[in-house]
Amino acid sequence: NKEEILKFFNFHGMAPPNAFIVVEGYHYKTRTESVNGSNSTRRERCVDFYYNIDITGFIYPFGKVSMARNKKTAYKPVGLLLEEYLADRNMMKSLQLKKKLFLGCEFPV
């Protein structure tokens, strides 16, 4: 039933996502190895520090499911996508909820 699935998604949209900032510092070392009389040089990434900062408590505590998409189409109203999902007779179909946090700015990855 479409309404029950939508209630499920909206209920889970009310919980804040777990959000972390990952902080990592690293440098590169160049290593030279001798193998069978020939030298080979490679760059090796060395991590100096790595930690996560939990920012979950700073995020507004709820959200709402409004638009969704499948792998083949652009974004649609979630009700329409649920109707298509329920009409599909494929026994191997799946439905997945992913939360995204929109901060109004983008960070390089």
PDB file of C-alpha atoms in Angstrom:
ATOM      1  CA  ASN A   1       0.000   0.000   0.000  1.00  0.00           C
ATOM      2  CA  LYS A   2       1.506   3.298  -1.142  1.00  0.00           C
ATOM      3  CA  GLU A   3       0.347   5.302   1.896  1.00  0.00           C
ATOM      4  CA  GLU A   4       1.953   2.862   4.353  1.00  0.00           C
ATOM      5  CA  ILE A   5       5.303   2.987   2.539  1.00  0.00           C
ATOM      6  CA  LEU A   6       5.149   6.784   2.456  1.00  0.00           C
ATOM      7  CA  LYS A   7       4.374   6.861   6.207  1.00  0.00           C
ATOM      8  CA  PHE A   8       7.382   4.590   6.791  1.00  0.00           C
ATOM      9  CA  PHE A   9       9.705   6.868   4.787  1.00  0.00           C
ATOM     10  CA  ASN A  10       8.400  10.029   6.445  1.00  0.00           C
ATOM     11  CA  PHE A  11       8.770   8.455   9.898  1.00  0.00           C
ATOM     12  CA  HIS A  12      12.404   7.593   9.188  1.00  0.00           C
ATOM     13  CA  GLY A  13      12.928  11.037   7.662  1.00  0.00           C
ATOM     14  CA  MET A  14      12.105  12.535  11.059  1.00  0.00           C
ATOM     15  CA  ALA A  15      15.272  11.124  12.656  1.00  0.00           C
ATOM     16  CA  PRO A  16      18.415  13.160  12.017  1.00  0.00           C
ATOM     17  CA  PRO A  17      21.066  11.515   9.878  1.00  0.00           C
ATOM     18  CA  ASN A  18      24.327  10.622  11.531  1.00  0.00           C
ATOM     19  CA  ALA A  19      26.667  13.285  10.220  1.00  0.00           C
ATOM     20  CA  PHE A  20      30.412  13.431  10.650  1.00  0.00           C
ATOM     21  CA  ILE A  21      33.186  15.671   9.460  1.00  0.00           C
ATOM     22  CA  VAL A  22      36.231  13.646   8.524  1.00  0.00           C
ATOM     23  CA  VAL A  23      39.570  15.319   9.206  1.00  0.00           C
ATOM     24  CA  GLU A  24      42.650  13.754   7.691  1.00  0.00           C
ATOM     25  CA  GLY A  25      46.218  14.946   7.363  1.00  0.00           C
ATOM     26  CA  TYR A  26      48.727  13.140   5.172  1.00  0.00           C
ATOM     27  CA  HIS A  27      51.911  13.523   3.206  1.00  0.00           C
ATOM     28  CA  TYR A  28      53.645  11.530   0.479  1.00  0.00           C
ATOM     29  CA  LYS A  29      56.954   9.714   0.659  1.00  0.00           C
ATOM     30  CA  THR A  30      58.929   8.585  -2.342  1.00  0.00           C
ATOM     31  CA  ARG A  31      60.377   5.112  -1.966  1.00  0.00           C
ATOM     32  CA  THR A  32      63.000   3.543  -4.199  1.00  0.00           C
ATOM     33  CA  GLU A  33      63.363  -0.218  -4.328  1.00  0.00           C
ATOM     34  CA  SER A  34      65.865  -2.376  -6.114  1.00  0.00           C
ATOM     35  CA  VAL A  35      64.324  -5.448  -7.732  1.00  0.00           C
ATOM     36  CA  ASN A  36      66.503  -7.802  -9.792  1.00  0.00           C
ATOM     37  CA  GLY A  37      69.107  -5.104 -10.349  1.00  0.00           C
ATOM     38  CA  SER A  38      66.712  -2.375 -11.500  1.00  0.00           C
ATOM     39  CA  ASN A  39      65.425   0.482  -9.386  1.00  0.00           C
ATOM     40  CA  SER A  40      61.759   1.266  -9.113  1.00  0.00           C
ATOM     41  CA  THR A  41      60.343   4.405  -7.522  1.00  0.00           C
ATOM     42  CA  ARG A  42      56.877   4.760  -6.066  1.00  0.00           C
ATOM     43  CA  ARG A  43      54.953   7.376  -4.099  1.00  0.00           C
ATOM     44  CA  GLU A  44      53.424   6.229  -0.849  1.00  0.00           C
ATOM     45  CA  ARG A  45      50.670   8.091   0.978  1.00  0.00           C
ATOM     46  CA  CYS A  46      51.340   8.337   4.718  1.00  0.00           C
ATOM     47  CA  VAL A  47      48.486   9.320   7.024  1.00  0.00           C
ATOM     48  CA  ASP A  48      49.600  11.598   9.862  1.00  0.00           C
ATOM     49  CA  PHE A  49      46.206  11.891  11.554  1.00  0.00           C
ATOM     50  CA  TYR A  50      42.621  10.869  10.896  1.00  0.00           C
ATOM     51  CA  TYR A  51      39.551  11.521  13.020  1.00  0.00           C
ATOM     52  CA  ASN A  52      35.802  12.125  12.814  1.00  0.00           C
ATOM     53  CA  ILE A  53      33.818  14.921  14.427  1.00  0.00           C
ATOM     54  CA  ASP A  54      30.191  13.998  15.144  1.00  0.00           C
ATOM     55  CA  ILE A  55      27.989  16.950  14.128  1.00  0.00           C
ATOM     56  CA  THR A  56      24.685  15.059  14.364  1.00  0.00           C
ATOM     57  CA  GLY A  57      23.494  17.191  17.290  1.00  0.00           C
ATOM     58  CA  PHE A  58      23.883  20.370  15.225  1.00  0.00           C
ATOM     59  CA  ILE A  59      21.547  19.260  12.435  1.00  0.00           C
ATOM     60  CA  TYR A  60      17.888  20.233  12.400  1.00  0.00           C
ATOM     61  CA  PRO A  61      16.149  17.116  13.725  1.00  0.00           C
ATOM     62  CA  PHE A  62      13.773  16.138  10.918  1.00  0.00           C
ATOM     63  CA  GLY A  63      13.143  16.062   7.214  1.00  0.00           C
ATOM     64  CA  LYS A  64      10.429  15.161   4.741  1.00  0.00           C
ATOM     65  CA  VAL A  65      10.440  12.902   1.720  1.00  0.00           C
ATOM     66  CA  SER A  66       9.243  14.913  -1.263  1.00  0.00           C
ATOM     67  CA  MET A  67      11.015  13.861  -4.459  1.00  0.00           C
ATOM     68  CA  ALA A  68      12.676  10.611  -5.441  1.00  0.00           C
ATOM     69  CA  ARG A  69      14.185   8.945  -8.460  1.00  0.00           C
ATOM     70  CA  ASN A  70      15.072   5.517  -9.703  1.00  0.00           C
ATOM     71  CA  LYS A  71      18.235   4.704 -11.617  1.00  0.00           C
ATOM     72  CA  LYS A  72      16.503   5.197 -14.974  1.00  0.00           C
ATOM     73  CA  THR A  73      14.612   8.467 -14.501  1.00  0.00           C
ATOM     74  CA  ALA A  74      14.860  12.019 -13.244  1.00  0.00           C
ATOM     75  CA  TYR A  75      13.356  13.105  -9.927  1.00  0.00           C
ATOM     76  CA  LYS A  76       9.605  12.520  -9.551  1.00  0.00           C
ATOM     77  CA  PRO A  77       7.086  13.080  -6.775  1.00  0.00           C
ATOM     78  CA  VAL A  78       7.623  10.237  -4.322  1.00  0.00           C
ATOM     79  CA  GLY A  79       3.965   9.125  -4.579  1.00  0.00           C
ATOM     80  CA  LEU A  80       4.337   8.504  -8.321  1.00  0.00           C
ATOM     81  CA  LEU A  81       7.555   6.556  -7.822  1.00  0.00           C
ATOM     82  CA  LEU A  82       5.877   4.401  -5.147  1.00  0.00           C
ATOM     83  CA  GLU A  83       2.996   3.647  -7.521  1.00  0.00           C
ATOM     84  CA  GLU A  84       5.497   2.504 -10.166  1.00  0.00           C
ATOM     85  CA  TYR A  85       7.316   0.387  -7.569  1.00  0.00           C
ATOM     86  CA  LEU A  86       4.098  -1.303  -6.404  1.00  0.00           C
ATOM     87  CA  ALA A  87       2.947  -1.950  -9.995  1.00  0.00           C
ATOM     88  CA  ASP A  88       6.265  -3.603 -10.936  1.00  0.00           C
ATOM     89  CA  ARG A  89       5.841  -7.399 -10.913  1.00  0.00           C
ATOM     90  CA  ASN A  90       9.575  -8.109 -10.613  1.00  0.00           C
ATOM     91  CA  MET A  91      10.113 -10.283  -7.519  1.00  0.00           C
ATOM     92  CA  MET A  92      13.704  -9.018  -7.149  1.00  0.00           C
ATOM     93  CA  LYS A  93      12.807  -5.324  -6.902  1.00  0.00           C
ATOM     94  CA  SER A  94      14.042  -3.229  -4.005  1.00  0.00           C
ATOM     95  CA  LEU A  95      13.176   0.069  -2.414  1.00  0.00           C
ATOM     96  CA  GLN A  96      15.801   2.150  -0.632  1.00  0.00           C
ATOM     97  CA  LEU A  97      15.710   5.325   1.454  1.00  0.00           C
ATOM     98  CA  LYS A  98      18.810   7.515   1.388  1.00  0.00           C
ATOM     99  CA  LYS A  99      19.089  10.701   3.386  1.00  0.00           C
ATOM    100  CA  LYS A 100      20.994  13.668   2.013  1.00  0.00           C
ATOM    101  CA  LEU A 101      21.913  16.761   3.925  1.00  0.00           C
ATOM    102  CA  PHE A 102      21.757  20.035   2.007  1.00  0.00           C
ATOM    103  CA  LEU A 103      23.846  22.702   3.702  1.00  0.00           C
ATOM    104  CA  GLY A 104      23.543  25.394   1.059  1.00  0.00           C
ATOM    105  CA  CYS A 105      27.210  25.079   0.130  1.00  0.00           C
ATOM    106  CA  GLU A 106      29.416  22.452  -1.415  1.00  0.00           C
ATOM    107  CA  PHE A 107      32.657  21.034  -0.107  1.00  0.00           C
ATOM    108  CA  PRO A 108      35.332  19.451  -2.293  1.00  0.00           C
ATOM    109  CA  VAL A 109      35.570  15.700  -1.919  1.00  0.00           C
TER     110      VAL A 109
END
